[in-house]
Amino acid sequence: MNKKLVGSLILSLVALAAIGYSYKGANDSKQGVYTIGVPTDREEFYESTYASYLSSNGYQGNMSKGEVVVDINNYTAADGTRVTTDQEGVITPEEGKVTWQFDVKTPGFYNLEVGFLPVEGKNSTIERKMYLDDQVCFKGMEQLSFERTWANETAEIEVRNDNEIRPNTVELINPKQTFVEDAQRRGTEPYKFYLSQGTHTLTFEAIKEAVKITNLVFKADEPILSYEETINKLQGTYPLYEGNLLVGQAERNEGITKNVLKSSRAILINTNYSSPRIEPSHPSNLVFNTIGGDSWKTPGDGITWEVEVPESGLYQVSFTARQSSNRGGVSYRKLLVNGKVPFKEANSIGFPYSTGFKNYVIGNDDGAYLIPLEKGINTITLETVLGQFDRATTEVQESLFVLNETYRKIIQLTGTVPDSYIDYEIEKKLPEVKDIFTQESERLGNILEEVISITGEKGEDSVIIDKLVIQLGRLAKNPELVVKELSQLKNNISSLGLWNMEVASMPLEVDSITLGTEQKELIQTEAGFVENFAYESQRFLSTFIDDNTQMSGKVDKKQESIKVWIGTGRDQAQVMMNLIEERFTPLTGINVQLELIPESVIIPATLAGRGPDIVTGITEQQAMNFAVRNALVDLNEFDGFSEMYTQYEPSAFEGITFQEGIFGMPEQQSFMMLFYRQDILDELGLEVPTTWEEVKAIIPVLQMHNYDFYMPAGTADPNGTMYASLVFQGGNDMYLGEGNDYGIETGLYEEGAMRAFQDYTQFFTSYHLPVVADFANRFRTGEVPMGIAPYTVYSQLQVSAPEIRGLWSFSPVPGKVKEDGTVDNTLVSSTTQCIMLEQGKNRDAAWEFMKWWTSEEVQLEYGTTIEGIMGPAARYPSANVDVVEQLPWSVKDAGALKEQFRATKGLPEVPGGYMTSRMVSYAFKNVVTDGQNPREALYLNAKEINDELTKKRKEFNLSTVESE
């Protein structure tokens, strides 16, 4: 009897043992947990610049009853902006400005309704900057977002090898109407704009993506009544639903759920094994059973469920969900039914913390809200909002700005490490500090009280605010104490910034949606002891039975076949398998046996003669370990390789070239870019540097204002990429020798390499740049407004730092000025490769696969699909420039990437080359930590490099310095 069958029998017996006990020990509850409501009499909160705008224009709560329809065909395009029109509207491109002129007869406050239709582009959120009469009236106008709509490509989730396959996400192009509102969802109302009588202009400046504008109307949004007013109005029209519970899955089209729509591709469906009560559930197979969680936490992101009900009526709505990320916190959502907020209370609905899944009933302590639904298909939407945290997060952000500014003033007087024995006369020289500390202590104290009133406890999440309130109060009484507490003050301010980011994160994971009545018992969410024991036992036993490395199905032995190993995640492997079965095997007749194998297994398996034909996603360093041992096939021998070579920058192959042979096809190529905060540079009057001399001029200015510059070093740059780039920019090389003798000796003894090392270490000795820093976080907070980091950090910032969206960008790294006046910004890149093993049995079939897999069309589809499944943070760093240009980059960012791509350089791998990065790192520590002379440190460590190069070249029967 085979292993799989025995395992199935064991699992079945365990499951049968639990029958009859499954419901006995469970925690039954008639109703679930009521969501937290926001008081309807709570005063609407406005961000400070928006509040000032309203106040200066005399807003007192009244909206104009008039309507101003803008003639969308009456537009003016800025120079270079290519606008096209059709019967539906005006297509504004992904860069440039478009201005409309319109007349107003009735002065007053208006909301702005925008009709738009997404057009084919790069699949990212549509963003615009808005001007009214050529003015940005408040901060919120700098970043307006227009969301797209996404859905699973297929209604059914495919099952393969008993595991569900994550479906691709595709965009649904439908006309949309929306009122312009705060992109960070700090309020419940759309923006109000004051229009005086006369002629005005409205301008949209493209930040990202093209969009078709179908209509522009200034008018007041419909007022929203309270729940009590709404239900009194509806009870005579809609009967109370009294039928059976109606349940629909949140992640798939099942039950009453007919479709699941998302405003962001980043919102993912998940596999959750935490309880057998999650539907659907399986103890070992991969089954998708929830949606959201950490992928659904950004304000503005929403999920819409199309649900079908048997009759019109008033329904109780509940969600089986959990919010287990923010302990003591609340995740807020705006509820929309058929595209509209049904009553005021639905603007902010709070889901309190829970370790397990609960039935969250939409309501408050008085009971469930009744929601009107029509017979047939209805839409129910939950959109992430800040809810009652809107005031706290905005006030903290403003407090952070004041405290950081005050901190910078203090260190201008005391330095970053003040002498406790010096009297700096803080109160005399900085008299405003006392009042600032008093005001901010009071402000944060009020925020603390508000947070406690929201969460119901003074939990661990509010400790940092409490600490700052106490410290600022103490410093307000005696400002001179700041000398002793400066380091603690800085740390507390940084922690407050982190707290603000975490509080604005609103994760929620949903299993199902239930419609019914308070008279019906909801499905229980907690399993009893016996049921849970049986489930966990099955999970444990399955670990001895299931083979999770095999991605492909059964292989037809009659057909040509190759074995491919992939070392990335399961999602990536599954996308690759889908493409193979849809695009490769049907066209070529070649079967592919795809297996998910860790990179560490490849060498032992190859030595044992059990390796595959092809390995994908392998680093160039690991690939060269095979190449120097004659374990890889030189791709120069295949027809069509020269054509494939031209699709890439030469740098993509330089790290995989050895003894004139090329041993891989590049998949991914990563390199660094110069990131900068444009808002802070404008504040300081600085320009983005293009040369290292300009960087050296900027660093003191940044540091004078308590900012810093970041350059990777040490563990942040383990391969010595930054130093190697400086060597190449000076026209030098890391190794000596030509042709097959390249790498015969280190090039670090050369004068150019010595100067480059001296320049590199000078940034950390003379300019005191931090050797270790969390660049992404400090860039977000503004502490490091400029720095060099891998360009993949862009995607990380897009997801983790939405509050600075539109305030930052990147450009090619600075370079060295050459004699002809041009700038050499050569930058060393790294790649992952697709390699063919020498021991493979079918080279022709393997080459066909490599050509197909690394083709532009397939790589583009793979990258797009991965981002659709895993979100923008998984933006694919393709080695093909043409693929990168077609991914969802803005025109400006794509241009910067392409410019740096052209200046990349691959660092050729040579036998013993691993010693180079190791000894350069030692030399760097000798200089920066121990104060050794740079030339001396590099000279002494370079000897070890030469010894290792000679040793390894002898091992592989290559020429050495001694043999010449």
PDB file of N, CA, C and O in Angstrom, residues 711-755:
ATOM      1  N   MET A 711      24.931  56.023   3.300  1.00  0.00           N
ATOM      2  CA  MET A 711      25.681  55.257   2.304  1.00  0.00           C
ATOM      3  C   MET A 711      25.876  53.854   2.852  1.00  0.00           C
ATOM      4  O   MET A 711      26.324  53.693   3.989  1.00  0.00           O
ATOM      5  N   PRO A 712      25.517  52.825   2.087  1.00  0.00           N
ATOM      6  CA  PRO A 712      25.614  51.460   2.618  1.00  0.00           C
ATOM      7  C   PRO A 712      27.057  51.052   2.903  1.00  0.00           C
ATOM      8  O   PRO A 712      27.971  51.367   2.146  1.00  0.00           O
ATOM      9  N   ALA A 713      27.233  50.366   4.009  1.00  0.00           N
ATOM     10  CA  ALA A 713      28.560  49.876   4.405  1.00  0.00           C
ATOM     11  C   ALA A 713      28.370  48.689   5.338  1.00  0.00           C
ATOM     12  O   ALA A 713      27.282  48.459   5.863  1.00  0.00           O
ATOM     13  N   GLY A 714      29.439  47.933   5.525  1.00  0.00           N
ATOM     14  CA  GLY A 714      29.393  46.817   6.461  1.00  0.00           C
ATOM     15  C   GLY A 714      28.369  45.777   6.058  1.00  0.00           C
ATOM     16  O   GLY A 714      28.299  45.344   4.910  1.00  0.00           O
ATOM     17  N   THR A 715      27.512  45.388   7.009  1.00  0.00           N
ATOM     18  CA  THR A 715      26.512  44.344   6.751  1.00  0.00           C
ATOM     19  C   THR A 715      25.461  44.785   5.741  1.00  0.00           C
ATOM     20  O   THR A 715      24.788  43.947   5.140  1.00  0.00           O
ATOM     21  N   ALA A 716      25.288  46.094   5.565  1.00  0.00           N
ATOM     22  CA  ALA A 716      24.325  46.590   4.582  1.00  0.00           C
ATOM     23  C   ALA A 716      24.861  46.487   3.162  1.00  0.00           C
ATOM     24  O   ALA A 716      24.106  46.640   2.198  1.00  0.00           O
ATOM     25  N   ASP A 717      26.153  46.210   3.035  1.00  0.00           N
ATOM     26  CA  ASP A 717      26.773  46.069   1.717  1.00  0.00           C
ATOM     27  C   ASP A 717      27.799  44.935   1.775  1.00  0.00           C
ATOM     28  O   ASP A 717      28.998  45.156   1.626  1.00  0.00           O
ATOM     29  N   PRO A 718      27.312  43.703   1.998  1.00  0.00           N
ATOM     30  CA  PRO A 718      28.238  42.581   2.248  1.00  0.00           C
ATOM     31  C   PRO A 718      29.156  42.259   1.077  1.00  0.00           C
ATOM     32  O   PRO A 718      30.225  41.684   1.266  1.00  0.00           O
ATOM     33  N   ASN A 719      28.744  42.599  -0.139  1.00  0.00           N
ATOM     34  CA  ASN A 719      29.583  42.289  -1.310  1.00  0.00           C
ATOM     35  C   ASN A 719      30.495  43.442  -1.710  1.00  0.00           C
ATOM     36  O   ASN A 719      31.146  43.375  -2.748  1.00  0.00           O
ATOM     37  N   GLY A 720      30.527  44.494  -0.897  1.00  0.00           N
ATOM     38  CA  GLY A 720      31.407  45.616  -1.203  1.00  0.00           C
ATOM     39  C   GLY A 720      31.027  46.355  -2.473  1.00  0.00           C
ATOM     40  O   GLY A 720      31.894  46.896  -3.169  1.00  0.00           O
ATOM     41  N   THR A 721      29.732  46.395  -2.783  1.00  0.00           N
ATOM     42  CA  THR A 721      29.265  47.000  -4.031  1.00  0.00           C
ATOM     43  C   THR A 721      29.626  48.472  -4.131  1.00  0.00           C
ATOM     44  O   THR A 721      30.037  48.949  -5.195  1.00  0.00           O
ATOM     45  N   MET A 722      29.462  49.212  -3.024  1.00  0.00           N
ATOM     46  CA  MET A 722      29.686  50.658  -3.064  1.00  0.00           C
ATOM     47  C   MET A 722      31.147  50.985  -3.345  1.00  0.00           C
ATOM     48  O   MET A 722      31.459  51.837  -4.186  1.00  0.00           O
ATOM     49  N   TYR A 723      32.049  50.298  -2.655  1.00  0.00           N
ATOM     50  CA  TYR A 723      33.471  50.549  -2.895  1.00  0.00           C
ATOM     51  C   TYR A 723      33.865  50.141  -4.306  1.00  0.00           C
ATOM     52  O   TYR A 723      34.588  50.869  -5.006  1.00  0.00           O
ATOM     53  N   ALA A 724      33.403  48.985  -4.755  1.00  0.00           N
ATOM     54  CA  ALA A 724      33.732  48.538  -6.115  1.00  0.00           C
ATOM     55  C   ALA A 724      33.242  49.536  -7.151  1.00  0.00           C
ATOM     56  O   ALA A 724      33.921  49.786  -8.157  1.00  0.00           O
ATOM     57  N   SER A 725      32.084  50.145  -6.911  1.00  0.00           N
ATOM     58  CA  SER A 725      31.562  51.138  -7.853  1.00  0.00           C
ATOM     59  C   SER A 725      32.483  52.340  -7.940  1.00  0.00           C
ATOM     60  O   SER A 725      32.737  52.874  -9.028  1.00  0.00           O
ATOM     61  N   LEU A 726      33.011  52.782  -6.794  1.00  0.00           N
ATOM     62  CA  LEU A 726      33.941  53.919  -6.794  1.00  0.00           C
ATOM     63  C   LEU A 726      35.227  53.570  -7.547  1.00  0.00           C
ATOM     64  O   LEU A 726      35.817  54.423  -8.224  1.00  0.00           O
ATOM     65  N   VAL A 727      35.655  52.314  -7.423  1.00  0.00           N
ATOM     66  CA  VAL A 727      36.851  51.877  -8.159  1.00  0.00           C
ATOM     67  C   VAL A 727      36.609  51.972  -9.662  1.00  0.00           C
ATOM     68  O   VAL A 727      37.425  52.521 -10.410  1.00  0.00           O
ATOM     69  N   PHE A 728      35.469  51.471 -10.120  1.00  0.00           N
ATOM     70  CA  PHE A 728      35.167  51.502 -11.557  1.00  0.00           C
ATOM     71  C   PHE A 728      34.938  52.922 -12.050  1.00  0.00           C
ATOM     72  O   PHE A 728      35.286  53.256 -13.184  1.00  0.00           O
ATOM     73  N   GLN A 729      34.335  53.780 -11.214  1.00  0.00           N
ATOM     74  CA  GLN A 729      34.111  55.169 -11.629  1.00  0.00           C
ATOM     75  C   GLN A 729      35.428  55.899 -11.872  1.00  0.00           C
ATOM     76  O   GLN A 729      35.478  56.837 -12.668  1.00  0.00           O
ATOM     77  N   GLY A 730      36.471  55.453 -11.205  1.00  0.00           N
ATOM     78  CA  GLY A 730      37.784  56.066 -11.407  1.00  0.00           C
ATOM     79  C   GLY A 730      38.543  55.470 -12.574  1.00  0.00           C
ATOM     80  O   GLY A 730      39.723  55.806 -12.792  1.00  0.00           O
ATOM     81  N   GLY A 731      37.888  54.582 -13.336  1.00  0.00           N
ATOM     82  CA  GLY A 731      38.530  53.969 -14.490  1.00  0.00           C
ATOM     83  C   GLY A 731      39.438  52.820 -14.136  1.00  0.00           C
ATOM     84  O   GLY A 731      40.306  52.439 -14.939  1.00  0.00           O
ATOM     85  N   ASN A 732      39.262  52.238 -12.958  1.00  0.00           N
ATOM     86  CA  ASN A 732      40.108  51.143 -12.499  1.00  0.00           C
ATOM     87  C   ASN A 732      39.316  49.845 -12.427  1.00  0.00           C
ATOM     88  O   ASN A 732      38.143  49.806 -12.790  1.00  0.00           O
ATOM     89  N   ASP A 733      39.939  48.779 -11.933  1.00  0.00           N
ATOM     90  CA  ASP A 733      39.284  47.479 -11.851  1.00  0.00           C
ATOM     91  C   ASP A 733      39.643  46.818 -10.535  1.00  0.00           C
ATOM     92  O   ASP A 733      40.661  47.139  -9.919  1.00  0.00           O
ATOM     93  N   MET A 734      38.811  45.876 -10.124  1.00  0.00           N
ATOM     94  CA  MET A 734      39.049  45.164  -8.871  1.00  0.00           C
ATOM     95  C   MET A 734      40.116  44.086  -9.030  1.00  0.00           C
ATOM     96  O   MET A 734      40.696  43.632  -8.038  1.00  0.00           O
ATOM     97  N   TYR A 735      40.354  43.660 -10.285  1.00  0.00           N
ATOM     98  CA  TYR A 735      41.333  42.601 -10.530  1.00  0.00           C
ATOM     99  C   TYR A 735      42.218  42.983 -11.714  1.00  0.00           C
ATOM    100  O   TYR A 735      41.822  43.782 -12.586  1.00  0.00           O
ATOM    101  N   LEU A 736      43.363  42.377 -11.763  1.00  0.00           N
ATOM    102  CA  LEU A 736      44.288  42.569 -12.872  1.00  0.00           C
ATOM    103  C   LEU A 736      44.231  41.354 -13.780  1.00  0.00           C
ATOM    104  O   LEU A 736      43.705  40.297 -13.421  1.00  0.00           O
ATOM    105  N   GLY A 737      44.808  41.495 -14.967  1.00  0.00           N
ATOM    106  CA  GLY A 737      44.838  40.406 -15.924  1.00  0.00           C
ATOM    107  C   GLY A 737      43.841  40.620 -17.048  1.00  0.00           C
ATOM    108  O   GLY A 737      42.829  41.311 -16.886  1.00  0.00           O
ATOM    109  N   GLU A 738      44.155  40.025 -18.215  1.00  0.00           N
ATOM    110  CA  GLU A 738      43.279  40.144 -19.371  1.00  0.00           C
ATOM    111  C   GLU A 738      42.886  38.765 -19.874  1.00  0.00           C
ATOM    112  O   GLU A 738      43.630  37.799 -19.718  1.00  0.00           O
ATOM    113  N   GLY A 739      41.705  38.708 -20.519  1.00  0.00           N
ATOM    114  CA  GLY A 739      41.258  37.444 -21.095  1.00  0.00           C
ATOM    115  C   GLY A 739      41.120  36.368 -20.030  1.00  0.00           C
ATOM    116  O   GLY A 739      40.544  36.586 -18.959  1.00  0.00           O
ATOM    117  N   ASN A 740      41.709  35.192 -20.311  1.00  0.00           N
ATOM    118  CA  ASN A 740      41.623  34.084 -19.354  1.00  0.00           C
ATOM    119  C   ASN A 740      42.464  34.314 -18.105  1.00  0.00           C
ATOM    120  O   ASN A 740      42.349  33.581 -17.123  1.00  0.00           O
ATOM    121  N   ASP A 741      43.331  35.341 -18.140  1.00  0.00           N
ATOM    122  CA  ASP A 741      44.154  35.650 -16.970  1.00  0.00           C
ATOM    123  C   ASP A 741      43.493  36.664 -16.051  1.00  0.00           C
ATOM    124  O   ASP A 741      44.073  37.067 -15.036  1.00  0.00           O
ATOM    125  N   TYR A 742      42.263  37.101 -16.397  1.00  0.00           N
ATOM    126  CA  TYR A 742      41.581  38.075 -15.549  1.00  0.00           C
ATOM    127  C   TYR A 742      41.344  37.449 -14.175  1.00  0.00           C
ATOM    128  O   TYR A 742      40.839  36.332 -14.062  1.00  0.00           O
ATOM    129  N   GLY A 743      41.717  38.191 -13.130  1.00  0.00           N
ATOM    130  CA  GLY A 743      41.594  37.691 -11.766  1.00  0.00           C
ATOM    131  C   GLY A 743      42.847  37.015 -11.264  1.00  0.00           C
ATOM    132  O   GLY A 743      42.833  36.412 -10.191  1.00  0.00           O
ATOM    133  N   ILE A 744      43.930  37.150 -12.031  1.00  0.00           N
ATOM    134  CA  ILE A 744      45.183  36.517 -11.627  1.00  0.00           C
ATOM    135  C   ILE A 744      45.776  37.207 -10.403  1.00  0.00           C
ATOM    136  O   ILE A 744      46.536  36.617  -9.641  1.00  0.00           O
ATOM    137  N   GLU A 745      45.384  38.483 -10.214  1.00  0.00           N
ATOM    138  CA  GLU A 745      45.931  39.267  -9.105  1.00  0.00           C
ATOM    139  C   GLU A 745      44.928  40.358  -8.746  1.00  0.00           C
ATOM    140  O   GLU A 745      44.176  40.836  -9.591  1.00  0.00           O
ATOM    141  N   THR A 746      44.889  40.758  -7.478  1.00  0.00           N
ATOM    142  CA  THR A 746      43.978  41.813  -7.066  1.00  0.00           C
ATOM    143  C   THR A 746      44.409  43.154  -7.646  1.00  0.00           C
ATOM    144  O   THR A 746      45.604  43.410  -7.842  1.00  0.00           O
ATOM    145  N   GLY A 747      43.429  44.003  -7.897  1.00  0.00           N
ATOM    146  CA  GLY A 747      43.726  45.343  -8.412  1.00  0.00           C
ATOM    147  C   GLY A 747      43.737  46.391  -7.321  1.00  0.00           C
ATOM    148  O   GLY A 747      43.849  47.591  -7.606  1.00  0.00           O
ATOM    149  N   LEU A 748      43.644  45.956  -6.062  1.00  0.00           N
ATOM    150  CA  LEU A 748      43.520  46.917  -4.967  1.00  0.00           C
ATOM    151  C   LEU A 748      44.844  47.580  -4.594  1.00  0.00           C
ATOM    152  O   LEU A 748      44.854  48.557  -3.833  1.00  0.00           O
ATOM    153  N   TYR A 749      45.964  47.059  -5.102  1.00  0.00           N
ATOM    154  CA  TYR A 749      47.243  47.731  -4.867  1.00  0.00           C
ATOM    155  C   TYR A 749      47.397  48.956  -5.764  1.00  0.00           C
ATOM    156  O   TYR A 749      48.256  49.812  -5.521  1.00  0.00           O
ATOM    157  N   GLU A 750      46.598  49.034  -6.814  1.00  0.00           N
ATOM    158  CA  GLU A 750      46.740  50.127  -7.777  1.00  0.00           C
ATOM    159  C   GLU A 750      46.360  51.459  -7.135  1.00  0.00           C
ATOM    160  O   GLU A 750      45.510  51.519  -6.227  1.00  0.00           O
ATOM    161  N   GLU A 751      46.946  52.528  -7.632  1.00  0.00           N
ATOM    162  CA  GLU A 751      46.733  53.851  -7.057  1.00  0.00           C
ATOM    163  C   GLU A 751      45.263  54.255  -7.096  1.00  0.00           C
ATOM    164  O   GLU A 751      44.738  54.832  -6.137  1.00  0.00           O
ATOM    165  N   GLY A 752      44.577  53.963  -8.210  1.00  0.00           N
ATOM    166  CA  GLY A 752      43.167  54.334  -8.330  1.00  0.00           C
ATOM    167  C   GLY A 752      42.307  53.642  -7.284  1.00  0.00           C
ATOM    168  O   GLY A 752      41.390  54.247  -6.710  1.00  0.00           O
ATOM    169  N   ALA A 753      42.577  52.351  -7.022  1.00  0.00           N
ATOM    170  CA  ALA A 753      41.819  51.619  -6.008  1.00  0.00           C
ATOM    171  C   ALA A 753      42.110  52.158  -4.618  1.00  0.00           C
ATOM    172  O   ALA A 753      41.206  52.216  -3.755  1.00  0.00           O
ATOM    173  N   MET A 754      43.339  52.555  -4.374  1.00  0.00           N
ATOM    174  CA  MET A 754      43.712  53.135  -3.081  1.00  0.00           C
ATOM    175  C   MET A 754      42.969  54.449  -2.850  1.00  0.00           C
ATOM    176  O   MET A 754      42.435  54.706  -1.769  1.00  0.00           O
ATOM    177  N   ARG A 755      42.945  55.292  -3.882  1.00  0.00           N
ATOM    178  CA  ARG A 755      42.238  56.590  -3.760  1.00  0.00           C
ATOM    179  C   ARG A 755      40.748  56.371  -3.541  1.00  0.00           C
ATOM    180  O   ARG A 755      40.116  57.074  -2.750  1.00  0.00           O
TER     181      ARG A 755
END
